[in-house]
């Protein structure tokens, strides 16, 4: 395990150099990895493992779109693709990649198939941390751990195919076999992680729920909408408002920030932008900090998980979700975005 300095704080990380794929293949050579669920993470993790020479099978409900998707991706019914219960029986490591709410419903079936020495793998700390709400309490004689890719399953697969790797965190909740650590790290490498950093189940779910509700998706959409609306109300056109709010960020500045950091971006824009950004960022920090604190509290007290479970278990969940997604999709800002994207030279026929 390498110790690295993150801005003055030392942390343990596992890199591909010290834990190469050959070592992961060796650790997992007698295991059958059953990926249960073929939604977003399922395909990314199953395909990366398969391409990495790991013995992986998929468990999915028959007669579903995702069953057909697994077939289209080359999984073969009766050989590498099974009904969920059969995959649970065959697997020695169960990758539980159903949606967090669906994991509750299927838990009795999973538990029944967790015979001693097997491992239960998650990609989120949700089910275990909020077990008073989920009822997910694994038997004591199985390993329980997580590898949580820090990004979408879509990016996990895309980056793997480009020879890159998404970072993941890993955590061990229960080490029944004495092999939990080598098993979880081997899986982390096998699913295509760039490197792995240590966490625990609670920290993973608290930070993940905060991040996706915050700067990764919730806060950023809120800030986009606020700036776009102000520009529009002051008479700017949709294309001007969209370009100055979203398009420039994603197409020009964020790739540079990803490469070099925001400090470099601040040092490499006009002196005018530099002065303004330096003057204004702390105001935005101070204005939003109370909202982030409120958000973290809501996560830590279990309100966010409760809301997610409650809304996901309603019978009209999909219809209600579609109404909310439609509002976003049909908003002027994202409709303007659609036109702006179509005008990118690479998107023009
Ligand atoms: N989506 C991501 O990119 C992402 C990123 C990191 C971690 N995670 C975590 O990975 C796990 C899987 O998330 P996901 O987004 O891939 O899930 P998802 O919402 O795409 O669902 C996965 C599968 O669950 C199946 N499913 C849903 N309800 C079911 C039920 N009642 N019975 C049987 N099958 C059912 C669906 O058919 C689908 O194949 C979650 O713990 C999630 O928090 C997801
Ligand atoms: C991709 C995200 C947002 O990082 C993940 O946490 C999720 O829940 O989908
Ligand atoms: Mg998440
Ligand atoms: Mg996440």
XYZ file of C-alpha atoms and ligand atoms in Angstrom:
404
model
C 0.000 0.000 0.000
C 1.448 3.361 -0.997
C 1.318 6.324 1.392
C 0.713 9.546 -0.490
C 0.575 13.141 0.573
C -2.767 14.767 -0.242
C -2.255 18.480 0.391
C -0.361 17.798 3.610
C -2.421 14.810 4.806
C -0.977 11.297 4.389
C -3.314 8.601 3.079
C -3.000 4.975 2.008
C -3.834 4.239 -1.593
C -3.569 1.121 -3.735
C -2.200 1.652 -7.223
C -2.203 -0.660 -10.220
C 1.601 -0.791 -10.047
C 1.653 -2.384 -6.622
C -1.457 -4.521 -7.227
C -1.293 -5.369 -10.936
C -4.052 -7.113 -12.826
C -2.028 -10.360 -12.807
C -2.213 -10.361 -9.006
C -5.967 -9.698 -9.091
C -6.404 -12.585 -11.538
C -4.410 -14.849 -9.204
C -6.465 -13.884 -6.122
C -9.760 -14.373 -7.988
C -8.817 -17.465 -10.026
C -11.051 -19.844 -8.049
C -13.918 -17.412 -7.551
C -17.151 -17.001 -9.476
C -18.126 -13.349 -9.424
C -21.906 -12.998 -9.683
C -22.927 -9.493 -10.728
C -26.538 -9.135 -9.601
C -28.297 -6.375 -11.549
C -27.468 -5.035 -14.977
C -28.501 -1.371 -14.755
C -25.749 1.246 -14.777
C -22.920 -0.155 -12.596
C -23.695 -3.788 -13.454
C -22.640 -3.627 -17.135
C -19.581 -1.462 -16.445
C -18.257 -3.735 -13.714
C -19.238 -7.044 -15.351
C -17.775 -6.174 -18.766
C -14.548 -4.753 -17.334
C -14.079 -7.878 -15.214
C -14.801 -10.142 -18.158
C -12.325 -8.249 -20.348
C -9.815 -8.515 -17.508
C -10.027 -12.320 -17.622
C -12.119 -12.757 -14.457
C -14.761 -15.491 -14.168
C -17.892 -13.353 -14.080
C -21.561 -14.259 -14.437
C -24.614 -11.977 -14.470
C -27.833 -12.459 -12.494
C -30.818 -10.578 -13.875
C -34.571 -10.928 -14.143
C -35.585 -12.735 -17.351
C -37.953 -10.954 -19.732
C -36.512 -7.549 -18.896
C -34.767 -4.989 -21.075
C -31.595 -5.454 -19.086
C -31.638 -9.242 -19.610
C -31.656 -8.489 -23.360
C -28.909 -5.923 -22.881
C -26.753 -8.518 -21.127
C -27.255 -10.880 -24.090
C -26.386 -8.082 -26.512
C -23.209 -7.532 -24.482
C -22.214 -11.157 -25.002
C -23.443 -12.865 -21.819
C -24.919 -16.251 -22.654
C -28.075 -17.602 -20.963
C -27.316 -20.787 -19.045
C -23.549 -20.171 -19.266
C -22.782 -16.669 -18.009
C -26.280 -15.196 -17.618
C -28.804 -16.565 -15.118
C -31.966 -15.722 -13.242
C -30.999 -13.894 -10.049
C -31.445 -16.827 -7.671
C -29.365 -19.195 -9.779
C -26.571 -16.625 -10.089
C -26.688 -16.189 -6.294
C -26.233 -19.921 -5.851
C -23.370 -20.139 -8.346
C -21.479 -17.047 -7.182
C -18.776 -17.149 -4.509
C -18.587 -13.358 -4.549
C -21.953 -11.633 -4.863
C -21.717 -8.142 -6.374
C -24.984 -6.646 -5.204
C -25.621 -4.061 -7.906
C -29.365 -3.654 -7.813
C -30.604 -0.136 -7.137
C -30.268 0.651 -3.418
C -34.047 0.448 -2.930
C -34.378 -2.845 -4.839
C -31.637 -4.356 -2.653
C -34.112 -4.259 0.254
C -36.745 -6.251 -1.614
C -34.352 -8.962 -2.752
C -32.367 -9.190 0.490
C -34.088 -12.331 1.908
C -33.187 -14.233 -1.289
C -29.596 -12.981 -1.212
C -29.178 -13.782 2.481
C -30.406 -17.327 1.977
C -27.665 -17.923 -0.573
C -24.816 -16.421 1.456
C -23.232 -19.645 2.610
C -20.091 -19.524 4.812
C -16.952 -18.215 3.114
C -18.769 -16.352 0.342
C -18.358 -12.602 0.003
C -20.987 -9.902 -0.311
C -19.788 -6.937 -2.356
C -21.487 -3.548 -2.622
C -20.678 -0.404 -4.585
C -22.190 1.833 -1.949
C -22.296 1.956 1.850
C -26.069 2.578 1.786
C -27.596 -0.826 2.572
C -25.275 -1.608 5.499
C -25.003 1.866 7.041
C -28.739 2.464 7.041
C -29.567 -1.135 7.988
C -32.284 0.008 10.385
C -34.103 1.230 7.292
C -32.956 -1.453 4.831
C -32.916 -4.560 7.044
C -29.653 -5.630 5.346
C -27.729 -7.467 8.078
C -25.373 -10.082 6.610
C -24.540 -13.355 8.362
C -21.295 -13.269 10.381
C -19.507 -15.977 8.374
C -19.244 -14.100 5.064
C -16.914 -11.301 3.990
C -18.627 -7.959 3.430
C -16.869 -5.169 1.560
C -17.342 -2.462 -1.024
C -15.661 -0.965 -4.046
C -17.370 2.305 -4.942
C -16.348 3.728 -8.313
C -16.367 7.496 -8.002
C -18.386 8.147 -11.112
C -21.019 6.690 -13.376
C -20.921 3.073 -14.528
C -20.994 4.511 -18.034
C -17.697 6.335 -17.417
C -16.230 3.256 -15.685
C -16.673 1.304 -18.922
C -15.752 4.140 -21.304
C -12.562 4.971 -19.446
C -11.598 1.287 -19.265
C -11.965 1.018 -23.057
C -9.772 4.116 -23.429
C -7.090 2.533 -21.250
C -7.879 4.920 -18.395
C -9.460 4.198 -14.999
C -12.009 5.795 -12.696
C -10.912 6.113 -9.069
C -12.758 4.022 -6.512
C -12.914 3.847 -2.758
C -12.858 0.522 -0.930
C -13.933 -0.535 2.548
C -14.174 -3.726 4.570
C -17.138 -4.147 6.898
C -16.610 -7.758 7.826
C -13.603 -10.056 7.330
C -14.836 -13.586 8.024
C -12.326 -15.487 5.876
C -9.166 -13.522 6.684
C -8.978 -12.827 2.934
C -11.353 -9.880 2.695
C -8.592 -7.384 1.970
C -6.980 -9.232 -0.934
C -10.415 -10.111 -2.292
C -11.726 -6.548 -2.233
C -8.587 -4.987 -3.698
C -8.431 -7.635 -6.421
C -12.054 -6.817 -7.300
C -11.311 -3.093 -7.276
C -8.536 -3.615 -9.820
C -10.625 -6.115 -11.828
C -13.559 -3.715 -12.254
C -11.177 -1.197 -13.796
C -10.362 1.240 -10.994
C -7.518 3.655 -11.682
C -6.477 3.562 -8.044
C -8.240 2.738 -4.775
C -8.475 4.828 -1.623
C -9.514 3.558 1.799
C -12.766 4.468 3.501
C -15.462 2.834 5.635
C -19.104 2.141 4.772
C -20.466 5.123 6.672
C -17.986 7.637 5.278
C -18.550 6.312 1.750
C -22.302 6.769 1.887
C -22.201 10.107 3.712
C -19.734 11.610 1.224
C -21.406 10.036 -1.824
C -24.899 11.256 -0.927
C -23.514 14.716 -0.126
C -21.528 14.872 -3.370
C -24.335 13.859 -5.722
C -26.824 16.181 -4.007
C -24.137 18.874 -3.865
C -21.493 19.992 -6.329
C -21.691 16.938 -8.592
C -25.343 17.305 -9.545
C -27.750 19.103 -7.189
C -25.837 22.278 -6.400
C -24.382 22.646 -9.871
C -27.816 22.473 -11.514
C -29.072 25.013 -8.967
C -26.207 27.410 -9.693
C -26.587 26.935 -13.451
C -30.315 27.700 -13.206
C -29.784 30.768 -11.023
C -27.182 32.344 -13.330
C -29.078 31.403 -16.514
C -32.289 32.943 -15.161
C -30.537 36.159 -14.149
C -28.940 36.525 -17.585
C -32.278 35.832 -19.313
C -34.149 38.275 -17.089
C -31.606 40.955 -18.037
C -32.338 40.479 -21.728
C -29.592 38.038 -22.808
C -30.511 35.464 -25.461
C -30.804 31.755 -24.579
C -27.673 30.928 -26.576
C -25.660 33.625 -24.841
C -26.968 32.621 -21.409
C -26.314 28.917 -22.040
C -22.853 29.422 -23.478
C -21.794 31.649 -20.600
C -23.283 29.305 -17.968
C -22.734 25.726 -19.144
C -21.125 25.234 -22.544
C -17.905 27.112 -21.842
C -17.568 25.328 -18.510
C -17.921 21.798 -19.870
C -16.193 22.299 -23.224
C -13.374 24.668 -22.438
C -12.666 25.292 -18.781
C -13.419 22.016 -16.948
C -11.169 19.903 -19.194
C -8.383 22.359 -18.328
C -9.288 22.259 -14.621
C -9.283 18.450 -14.820
C -5.798 18.522 -16.316
C -4.221 21.228 -14.207
C -6.436 22.279 -11.302
C -8.479 25.427 -10.661
C -5.358 27.202 -9.350
C -3.854 26.891 -12.844
C -7.129 28.058 -14.436
C -7.107 31.168 -12.247
C -3.505 31.815 -13.262
C -4.244 31.307 -16.970
C -7.265 33.441 -17.774
C -7.467 37.159 -18.480
C -6.454 39.493 -15.669
C -10.043 40.742 -15.769
C -11.530 37.268 -15.190
C -8.861 36.570 -12.616
C -9.660 39.677 -10.562
C -13.381 38.956 -10.653
C -13.146 35.251 -9.870
C -10.776 35.939 -6.980
C -13.174 38.567 -5.600
C -16.339 36.480 -5.952
C -15.525 32.851 -5.078
C -15.559 33.377 -1.331
C -18.977 35.046 -1.518
C -20.353 31.968 -3.266
C -18.636 29.709 -0.716
C -20.127 31.657 2.202
C -23.580 31.824 0.635
C -23.731 28.072 -0.003
C -21.923 26.720 3.086
C -25.129 26.758 5.198
C -26.942 24.743 2.533
C -24.106 22.199 2.439
C -24.241 21.900 6.231
C -27.993 21.357 6.087
C -27.459 18.741 3.380
C -24.817 16.846 5.370
C -27.099 16.810 8.424
C -29.931 15.455 6.343
C -27.646 12.668 5.098
C -26.192 11.873 8.530
C -29.569 11.706 10.261
C -30.858 9.223 7.684
C -33.436 11.601 6.199
C -31.969 11.376 2.701
C -31.854 7.567 2.714
C -35.402 7.421 4.074
C -36.642 9.762 1.372
C -34.901 7.729 -1.304
C -36.299 4.411 -0.026
C -39.811 5.822 0.482
C -40.062 7.422 -2.934
C -38.544 4.427 -4.732
C -41.010 2.038 -3.165
C -44.153 3.944 -4.255
C -46.154 2.209 -6.971
C -46.324 5.392 -9.069
C -42.579 6.030 -8.621
C -41.697 5.858 -12.327
C -44.551 8.158 -13.428
C -43.712 10.780 -10.788
C -40.020 10.594 -11.630
C -40.803 11.084 -15.305
C -42.764 14.274 -14.512
C -39.764 15.737 -12.649
C -37.267 14.694 -15.300
C -39.530 16.142 -17.999
C -39.534 19.504 -16.225
C -35.739 19.561 -16.355
C -35.570 18.258 -19.910
C -38.132 20.761 -21.183
C -36.715 23.755 -19.328
C -35.569 26.493 -21.639
C -31.983 26.132 -20.414
C -31.602 22.449 -21.331
C -33.575 22.848 -24.541
C -31.171 25.652 -25.463
C -28.367 23.258 -24.492
C -29.668 20.659 -26.909
C -29.424 23.142 -29.770
C -25.991 24.322 -28.628
C -24.720 20.704 -28.518
C -26.061 20.051 -32.009
C -24.017 23.001 -33.271
C -20.712 21.595 -32.062
C -18.752 20.872 -35.253
C -18.160 17.264 -34.189
C -21.950 16.790 -33.928
C -22.681 18.197 -37.391
C -23.134 15.636 -40.108
N -25.322 4.437 -11.214
C -24.034 4.606 -10.978
O -23.271 5.012 -11.871
C -23.444 4.283 -9.635
C -22.165 4.777 -9.288
C -21.566 4.349 -8.109
C -22.255 3.478 -7.280
N -23.500 3.044 -7.620
C -24.169 2.078 -6.756
O -24.231 0.834 -7.456
C -25.425 0.130 -7.106
C -26.231 -0.162 -8.352
O -26.701 1.073 -8.861
P -27.218 1.269 -10.368
O -27.395 2.724 -10.557
O -26.349 0.516 -11.298
O -28.631 0.556 -10.246
P -29.880 0.659 -11.241
O -30.864 1.619 -10.709
O -29.376 0.884 -12.626
O -30.510 -0.799 -11.099
C -29.738 -1.971 -11.291
C -30.589 -3.175 -11.616
O -31.576 -3.398 -10.636
C -32.624 -4.103 -11.282
N -33.815 -4.035 -10.419
C -34.482 -2.911 -10.037
N -35.500 -3.258 -9.219
C -35.440 -4.603 -9.071
C -36.192 -5.554 -8.331
N -37.216 -5.171 -7.574
N -35.839 -6.870 -8.418
C -34.821 -7.261 -9.186
N -34.077 -6.409 -9.920
C -34.377 -5.110 -9.845
C -32.759 -3.402 -12.618
O -33.340 -4.266 -13.569
C -31.298 -3.125 -12.960
O -30.766 -4.175 -13.731
C -26.135 1.002 -6.089
O -25.715 0.617 -4.812
C -25.609 2.388 -6.407
O -25.682 3.295 -5.325
C -24.107 3.425 -8.771
C -22.601 8.567 -10.398
C -22.756 8.993 -8.931
C -23.602 10.247 -8.840
O -21.467 9.269 -8.420
C -23.299 7.836 -8.055
O -23.003 8.106 -6.711
C -24.749 7.487 -8.202
O -25.401 7.315 -7.159
O -25.229 7.322 -9.328
Mg -24.443 7.716 -5.329
Mg -21.085 8.567 -6.455
